[in-house]
Short mmCIF file of N, CA, C and O and ligand atoms in Angstrom, two decimals:
data_model
loop_
_atom_site.label_atom_id
_atom_site.label_comp_id
_atom_site.label_asym_id
_atom_site.label_seq_id
_atom_site.Cartn_x
_atom_site.Cartn_y
_atom_site.Cartn_z
N MET A 1 0.86 -1.17 0.03
CA MET A 1 0.03 -0.09 0.04
C MET A 1 1.02 1.25 -0.02
O MET A 1 1.84 1.31 0.72
N SER A 2 0.59 2.19 -0.94
CA SER A 2 1.37 3.39 -0.85
C SER A 2 0.98 4.31 0.19
O SER A 2 -0.10 4.40 0.73
N GLU A 3 1.93 5.16 0.56
CA GLU A 3 1.76 6.12 1.79
C GLU A 3 0.89 7.13 1.24
O GLU A 3 0.94 7.77 0.15
N PRO A 4 0.06 7.73 2.15
CA PRO A 4 -0.92 8.81 1.72
C PRO A 4 -0.10 10.08 1.46
O PRO A 4 0.93 10.36 2.03
N ARG A 5 -0.58 10.80 0.44
CA ARG A 5 0.03 12.08 0.03
C ARG A 5 -0.37 13.17 1.09
O ARG A 5 -1.38 13.26 1.58
N GLY A 6 0.62 13.94 1.51
CA GLY A 6 0.33 14.99 2.37
C GLY A 6 1.44 16.03 2.35
O GLY A 6 2.20 16.03 1.31
N TRP A 7 1.47 16.87 3.26
CA TRP A 7 2.54 18.03 3.13
C TRP A 7 3.91 17.42 3.17
O TRP A 7 4.89 18.04 2.61
N ARG A 8 4.09 16.25 3.74
CA ARG A 8 5.46 15.73 3.70
C ARG A 8 5.89 15.27 2.28
O ARG A 8 7.07 15.30 2.00
N SER A 9 5.00 15.20 1.36
CA SER A 9 5.38 14.81 0.01
C SER A 9 5.75 16.05 -0.85
O SER A 9 6.29 15.89 -1.97
N LEU A 10 5.55 17.20 -0.30
CA LEU A 10 5.86 18.45 -1.07
C LEU A 10 7.46 18.63 -1.14
O LEU A 10 8.15 18.28 0.00
N PRO A 11 7.91 19.23 -2.15
CA PRO A 11 9.39 19.53 -2.22
C PRO A 11 9.71 20.58 -1.12
O PRO A 11 8.83 21.67 -0.89
N MET A 12 10.91 20.74 -0.79
CA MET A 12 11.46 21.66 0.28
C MET A 12 11.25 23.19 -0.35
O MET A 12 11.52 23.27 -1.47
N GLY A 13 10.65 23.95 0.37
CA GLY A 13 10.55 25.40 -0.04
C GLY A 13 11.71 26.26 0.16
O GLY A 13 12.68 25.84 0.72
N GLY A 14 11.63 27.47 -0.21
CA GLY A 14 12.76 28.42 -0.15
C GLY A 14 12.37 29.81 0.70
O GLY A 14 11.12 29.79 0.97
N VAL A 15 13.32 30.39 1.15
CA VAL A 15 13.12 31.52 1.90
C VAL A 15 13.75 32.82 1.35
O VAL A 15 14.83 32.67 0.90
N ALA A 16 12.85 33.74 1.01
CA ALA A 16 13.40 34.97 0.53
C ALA A 16 14.24 35.65 1.45
O ALA A 16 13.80 35.92 2.64
N TYR A 17 15.39 36.08 1.32
CA TYR A 17 16.34 36.74 2.16
C TYR A 17 16.48 38.19 2.04
O TYR A 17 17.06 38.90 2.86
N ARG A 18 15.66 38.75 1.14
CA ARG A 18 15.52 40.17 0.95
C ARG A 18 14.08 40.48 0.89
O ARG A 18 13.18 39.77 0.34
N LEU A 19 13.69 41.82 1.20
CA LEU A 19 12.38 42.21 1.16
C LEU A 19 11.98 42.40 -0.35
O LEU A 19 12.80 42.70 -1.23
N SER A 20 10.73 42.04 -0.72
CA SER A 20 10.26 42.14 -2.03
C SER A 20 10.35 43.64 -2.63
O SER A 20 10.60 43.77 -3.80
N THR A 21 10.29 44.52 -1.61
CA THR A 21 10.33 45.96 -2.10
C THR A 21 11.78 46.33 -2.39
O THR A 21 12.06 47.42 -3.01
N ASP A 22 12.81 45.54 -2.19
CA ASP A 22 14.25 45.74 -2.62
C ASP A 22 14.29 45.57 -4.19
O ASP A 22 15.28 45.99 -4.70
N VAL A 23 13.32 44.85 -4.70
CA VAL A 23 13.44 44.56 -6.13
C VAL A 23 12.64 45.45 -6.86
O VAL A 23 11.33 45.58 -6.71
N LYS A 24 13.07 46.39 -7.73
CA LYS A 24 12.38 47.46 -8.51
C LYS A 24 11.63 46.69 -9.70
O LYS A 24 12.28 46.55 -10.81
N THR A 25 10.53 46.12 -9.45
CA THR A 25 9.90 45.27 -10.53
C THR A 25 9.32 46.06 -11.67
O THR A 25 9.00 45.56 -12.68
N GLY A 26 9.53 47.50 -11.66
CA GLY A 26 9.22 48.30 -12.79
C GLY A 26 10.16 48.19 -13.83
O GLY A 26 9.87 48.59 -14.99
N ASP A 27 11.39 47.55 -13.45
CA ASP A 27 12.51 47.53 -14.46
C ASP A 27 12.10 46.81 -15.81
O ASP A 27 12.68 47.12 -16.78
N TRP A 28 11.20 45.90 -15.81
CA TRP A 28 10.87 44.97 -16.94
C TRP A 28 9.59 45.51 -17.63
O TRP A 28 9.04 44.87 -18.51
N ARG A 29 9.08 46.66 -17.32
CA ARG A 29 7.87 47.17 -17.93
C ARG A 29 8.14 47.70 -19.36
O ARG A 29 9.12 48.22 -19.73
N ALA A 30 7.11 47.38 -20.23
CA ALA A 30 7.08 47.78 -21.64
C ALA A 30 6.31 48.83 -21.94
O ALA A 30 6.50 49.66 -22.77
N LEU A 31 5.18 48.99 -21.13
CA LEU A 31 4.22 49.94 -21.38
C LEU A 31 3.97 50.71 -19.90
O LEU A 31 4.04 49.98 -18.95
N LYS A 32 3.71 51.99 -19.94
CA LYS A 32 3.55 52.57 -18.76
C LYS A 32 2.17 53.44 -18.72
O LYS A 32 1.73 53.90 -19.67
N PRO A 33 1.57 53.46 -17.49
CA PRO A 33 0.22 54.18 -17.47
C PRO A 33 0.43 55.58 -17.39
O PRO A 33 1.39 56.19 -16.52
N VAL A 34 -0.35 56.34 -18.10
CA VAL A 34 -0.37 57.82 -18.07
C VAL A 34 -1.67 58.30 -17.71
O VAL A 34 -2.65 57.88 -18.37
N VAL A 35 -1.79 59.06 -16.73
CA VAL A 35 -3.16 59.51 -16.13
C VAL A 35 -3.49 60.94 -16.64
O VAL A 35 -2.72 61.81 -16.66
N ASP A 36 -4.66 60.90 -17.23
CA ASP A 36 -5.33 62.25 -17.63
C ASP A 36 -6.05 62.88 -16.35
O ASP A 36 -7.03 62.40 -16.04
N HIS A 37 -5.37 63.71 -15.73
CA HIS A 37 -5.90 64.29 -14.49
C HIS A 37 -7.29 65.13 -14.70
O HIS A 37 -7.93 65.30 -13.83
N GLY A 38 -7.38 65.56 -15.99
CA GLY A 38 -8.65 66.28 -16.27
C GLY A 38 -9.73 65.27 -16.37
O GLY A 38 -10.90 65.82 -16.02
N LYS A 39 -9.58 64.08 -16.66
CA LYS A 39 -10.66 63.08 -16.75
C LYS A 39 -10.83 62.38 -15.37
O LYS A 39 -12.04 61.93 -15.06
N CYS A 40 -9.89 62.20 -14.61
CA CYS A 40 -9.83 61.41 -13.38
C CYS A 40 -10.88 61.96 -12.36
O CYS A 40 -10.84 63.12 -12.10
N THR A 41 -11.70 61.10 -11.94
CA THR A 41 -12.78 61.52 -10.94
C THR A 41 -12.32 61.23 -9.48
O THR A 41 -13.08 61.43 -8.43
N LYS A 42 -11.09 60.48 -9.32
CA LYS A 42 -10.49 60.22 -8.01
C LYS A 42 -11.34 59.26 -7.26
O LYS A 42 -11.45 59.21 -6.04
N CYS A 43 -12.01 58.25 -7.93
CA CYS A 43 -12.69 57.25 -7.50
C CYS A 43 -11.92 56.24 -6.78
O CYS A 43 -12.37 55.36 -6.07
N MET A 44 -10.55 56.13 -7.18
CA MET A 44 -9.63 55.08 -6.59
C MET A 44 -9.95 53.55 -7.00
O MET A 44 -9.33 52.87 -6.33
N ILE A 45 -10.65 53.41 -7.90
CA ILE A 45 -10.79 51.98 -8.39
C ILE A 45 -9.50 51.49 -8.99
O ILE A 45 -9.18 50.36 -8.72
N CYS A 46 -8.57 52.33 -9.69
CA CYS A 46 -7.31 51.91 -10.10
C CYS A 46 -6.48 51.39 -8.92
O CYS A 46 -5.80 50.43 -9.04
N TRP A 47 -6.51 52.05 -7.86
CA TRP A 47 -5.60 51.93 -6.64
C TRP A 47 -6.10 50.51 -6.02
O TRP A 47 -5.30 49.77 -5.66
N LEU A 48 -7.47 50.23 -5.98
CA LEU A 48 -8.01 49.10 -5.68
C LEU A 48 -7.56 47.84 -6.46
O LEU A 48 -7.22 46.75 -5.89
N PHE A 49 -7.46 47.99 -7.73
CA PHE A 49 -7.22 46.81 -8.56
C PHE A 49 -5.66 46.52 -8.85
O PHE A 49 -5.37 45.58 -9.27
N CYS A 50 -4.85 47.74 -8.74
CA CYS A 50 -3.41 47.51 -9.05
C CYS A 50 -2.84 46.33 -8.21
O CYS A 50 -2.80 46.38 -6.98
N PRO A 51 -2.35 45.26 -8.81
CA PRO A 51 -1.76 44.06 -8.11
C PRO A 51 -0.41 44.50 -7.40
O PRO A 51 0.02 43.77 -6.47
N ASP A 52 0.30 45.55 -7.84
CA ASP A 52 1.48 46.02 -7.22
C ASP A 52 1.53 47.06 -6.22
O ASP A 52 2.61 47.58 -5.96
N MET A 53 0.38 47.59 -5.96
CA MET A 53 0.16 48.70 -4.98
C MET A 53 1.05 49.89 -5.57
O MET A 53 1.70 50.65 -4.82
N ALA A 54 1.13 50.17 -6.85
CA ALA A 54 1.78 51.03 -7.48
C ALA A 54 1.03 52.39 -7.76
O ALA A 54 1.64 53.36 -8.09
N ILE A 55 -0.27 52.40 -7.47
CA ILE A 55 -1.07 53.63 -7.61
C ILE A 55 -0.98 54.31 -6.19
O ILE A 55 -1.30 53.61 -5.11
N VAL A 56 -0.64 55.59 -6.21
CA VAL A 56 -0.43 56.24 -4.79
C VAL A 56 -1.21 57.53 -4.93
O VAL A 56 -1.34 58.22 -5.93
N TRP A 57 -1.88 57.78 -3.80
CA TRP A 57 -2.65 59.12 -3.55
C TRP A 57 -1.68 60.11 -2.89
O TRP A 57 -1.16 59.80 -1.96
N ASP A 58 -1.40 61.21 -3.62
CA ASP A 58 -0.55 62.11 -3.06
C ASP A 58 -1.24 63.33 -2.23
O ASP A 58 -0.52 64.23 -1.78
N GLY A 59 -2.50 63.10 -2.00
CA GLY A 59 -3.16 64.16 -1.33
C GLY A 59 -3.95 65.05 -2.26
O GLY A 59 -5.05 65.57 -1.75
N GLU A 60 -3.66 65.11 -3.44
CA GLU A 60 -4.50 65.93 -4.51
C GLU A 60 -4.79 65.12 -5.71
O GLU A 60 -5.87 65.30 -6.27
N LYS A 61 -3.90 64.07 -6.05
CA LYS A 61 -4.34 63.33 -7.29
C LYS A 61 -3.61 61.94 -7.16
O LYS A 61 -2.69 61.87 -6.36
N ILE A 62 -3.91 61.04 -8.12
CA ILE A 62 -3.25 59.78 -7.98
C ILE A 62 -1.96 59.97 -8.75
O ILE A 62 -1.77 60.75 -9.73
N GLN A 63 -1.06 59.24 -8.36
CA GLN A 63 0.29 59.05 -9.08
C GLN A 63 0.62 57.62 -9.34
O GLN A 63 0.06 56.77 -8.61
N VAL A 64 1.54 57.37 -10.24
CA VAL A 64 1.84 55.96 -10.34
C VAL A 64 3.35 55.82 -9.98
O VAL A 64 4.27 56.67 -10.44
N ASN A 65 3.60 54.90 -9.13
CA ASN A 65 5.07 54.61 -8.64
C ASN A 65 5.75 53.66 -9.66
O ASN A 65 5.45 52.46 -9.58
N LEU A 66 6.46 54.26 -10.58
CA LEU A 66 7.08 53.60 -11.61
C LEU A 66 8.21 52.57 -11.27
O LEU A 66 8.66 51.82 -12.02
N ASP A 67 8.62 52.77 -10.00
CA ASP A 67 9.58 51.80 -9.43
C ASP A 67 9.08 50.39 -9.40
O ASP A 67 9.66 49.35 -9.62
N TYR A 68 7.69 50.31 -9.22
CA TYR A 68 6.97 49.04 -8.97
C TYR A 68 5.92 48.64 -9.92
O TYR A 68 5.51 47.59 -9.95
N CYS A 69 5.61 49.68 -10.71
CA CYS A 69 4.35 49.38 -11.76
C CYS A 69 5.06 48.42 -12.71
O CYS A 69 6.15 48.73 -13.39
N LYS A 70 4.34 47.25 -13.04
CA LYS A 70 4.78 46.35 -14.13
C LYS A 70 4.22 46.57 -15.36
O LYS A 70 4.50 45.87 -16.41
N GLY A 71 3.37 47.63 -15.56
CA GLY A 71 2.74 47.84 -16.81
C GLY A 71 1.62 46.95 -17.21
O GLY A 71 1.54 46.70 -18.50
N CYS A 72 1.14 46.27 -16.32
CA CYS A 72 0.02 45.32 -16.81
C CYS A 72 -1.19 45.79 -17.46
O CYS A 72 -1.93 45.17 -18.10
N GLY A 73 -1.44 47.05 -17.06
CA GLY A 73 -2.74 47.71 -17.82
C GLY A 73 -3.92 47.42 -17.11
O GLY A 73 -5.08 47.91 -17.58
N ILE A 74 -3.95 46.80 -15.90
CA ILE A 74 -5.15 46.40 -15.18
C ILE A 74 -5.90 47.92 -14.75
O ILE A 74 -7.12 48.04 -15.04
N CYS A 75 -5.07 48.87 -14.40
CA CYS A 75 -5.62 50.09 -13.97
C CYS A 75 -6.39 50.71 -15.04
O CYS A 75 -7.42 51.24 -14.89
N ALA A 76 -5.72 50.77 -16.29
CA ALA A 76 -6.32 51.41 -17.38
C ALA A 76 -7.68 50.60 -17.83
O ALA A 76 -8.61 51.19 -18.26
N HIS A 77 -7.58 49.31 -17.71
CA HIS A 77 -8.73 48.55 -18.09
C HIS A 77 -9.82 48.69 -17.08
O HIS A 77 -11.03 48.82 -17.43
N GLU A 78 -9.60 49.05 -15.90
CA GLU A 78 -10.65 49.10 -14.76
C GLU A 78 -11.28 50.50 -14.64
O GLU A 78 -12.25 50.76 -14.18
N CYS A 79 -10.34 51.50 -15.16
CA CYS A 79 -10.86 52.84 -14.87
C CYS A 79 -12.18 53.31 -15.62
O CYS A 79 -12.28 52.95 -16.86
N PRO A 80 -13.17 53.58 -14.74
CA PRO A 80 -14.51 53.75 -15.42
C PRO A 80 -14.56 54.90 -16.42
O PRO A 80 -15.64 54.96 -17.34
N VAL A 81 -13.82 55.92 -16.43
CA VAL A 81 -13.91 56.85 -17.30
C VAL A 81 -12.70 57.03 -18.24
O VAL A 81 -12.51 57.98 -18.90
N LYS A 82 -12.00 55.88 -18.27
CA LYS A 82 -10.84 55.75 -19.28
C LYS A 82 -9.85 56.90 -19.23
O LYS A 82 -9.44 57.57 -20.11
N ALA A 83 -9.55 57.22 -17.84
CA ALA A 83 -8.50 58.33 -17.65
C ALA A 83 -7.07 57.86 -17.80
O ALA A 83 -6.16 58.60 -17.63
N ILE A 84 -6.85 56.60 -17.86
CA ILE A 84 -5.50 56.06 -17.89
C ILE A 84 -5.21 55.40 -19.27
O ILE A 84 -5.92 54.59 -19.88
N SER A 85 -4.05 55.83 -19.82
CA SER A 85 -3.69 55.27 -21.18
C SER A 85 -2.42 54.51 -20.93
O SER A 85 -1.49 55.02 -20.18
N MET A 86 -2.18 53.42 -21.55
CA MET A 86 -0.89 52.61 -21.60
C MET A 86 -0.09 53.11 -22.73
O MET A 86 -0.57 53.03 -23.92
N VAL A 87 1.10 53.74 -22.52
CA VAL A 87 1.80 54.06 -23.64
C VAL A 87 3.29 53.46 -23.60
O VAL A 87 3.68 52.94 -22.53
N PRO A 88 3.95 53.31 -24.70
CA PRO A 88 5.23 52.66 -24.76
C PRO A 88 6.12 53.26 -23.69
O PRO A 88 6.22 54.56 -23.67
N GLU A 89 7.01 52.47 -22.96
CA GLU A 89 7.82 52.97 -21.98
C GLU A 89 8.72 54.08 -22.28
O GLU A 89 8.82 55.04 -21.57
N PHE A 90 9.26 54.03 -23.45
CA PHE A 90 10.24 55.24 -23.82
C PHE A 90 9.70 56.32 -24.58
O PHE A 90 10.37 57.13 -25.13
N GLU A 91 8.28 56.32 -24.65
CA GLU A 91 7.57 57.45 -25.34
C GLU A 91 7.43 58.58 -24.48
O GLU A 91 7.15 58.50 -23.29
N GLU A 92 7.84 59.91 -24.97
CA GLU A 92 7.70 61.04 -24.18
C GLU A 92 6.17 61.39 -24.11
O GLU A 92 5.46 61.28 -25.09
N VAL A 93 5.77 61.80 -22.86
CA VAL A 93 4.28 62.17 -22.70
C VAL A 93 4.23 63.49 -22.17
O VAL A 93 5.24 64.08 -21.61
S1 SF4 B 1 -9.98 54.64 -11.69
FE1 SF4 B 1 -9.65 56.22 -13.14
S2 SF4 B 1 -11.04 57.90 -12.37
FE2 SF4 B 1 -10.70 56.50 -10.90
S3 SF4 B 1 -8.98 57.36 -9.63
FE3 SF4 B 1 -8.19 55.86 -11.17
S4 SF4 B 1 -7.66 57.13 -12.89
FE4 SF4 B 1 -8.92 58.37 -11.64
S1 SF4 B 2 -0.22 49.15 -15.06
FE1 SF4 B 2 -0.45 47.46 -13.59
S2 SF4 B 2 1.07 47.55 -12.09
FE2 SF4 B 2 1.07 49.45 -13.26
S3 SF4 B 2 -0.21 50.94 -11.96
FE3 SF4 B 2 -1.59 49.91 -13.53
S4 SF4 B 2 -2.47 48.08 -12.48
FE4 SF4 B 2 -0.62 48.82 -11.36
#
């Protein structure tokens, strides 16, 4: 009879020795979000959906922390008024 499968059958895991915030995950971005503050209603839905916590409220308007934004475009997709455009990383805006 085979031994029942359980947590002992899983391969050994690893431990991250540095904080994830030490890694600037924005380094591999191909597209960057650009906010049209004239259209933005400050609803913060983009902040809610960003998987990298890269949307930041500065007290007056939303900003994108490009150190950690991976350019996934979820914020642009979810914005109800289409105030966010995804543009090529090296394009001047
Ligand atoms: S989801 Fe759109 S309208 Fe809402 S805060 Fe973000 S950019 Fe502004
Ligand atoms: S593009 Fe993706 S990672 Fe960057 S701010 Fe929008 S939701 Fe966040």
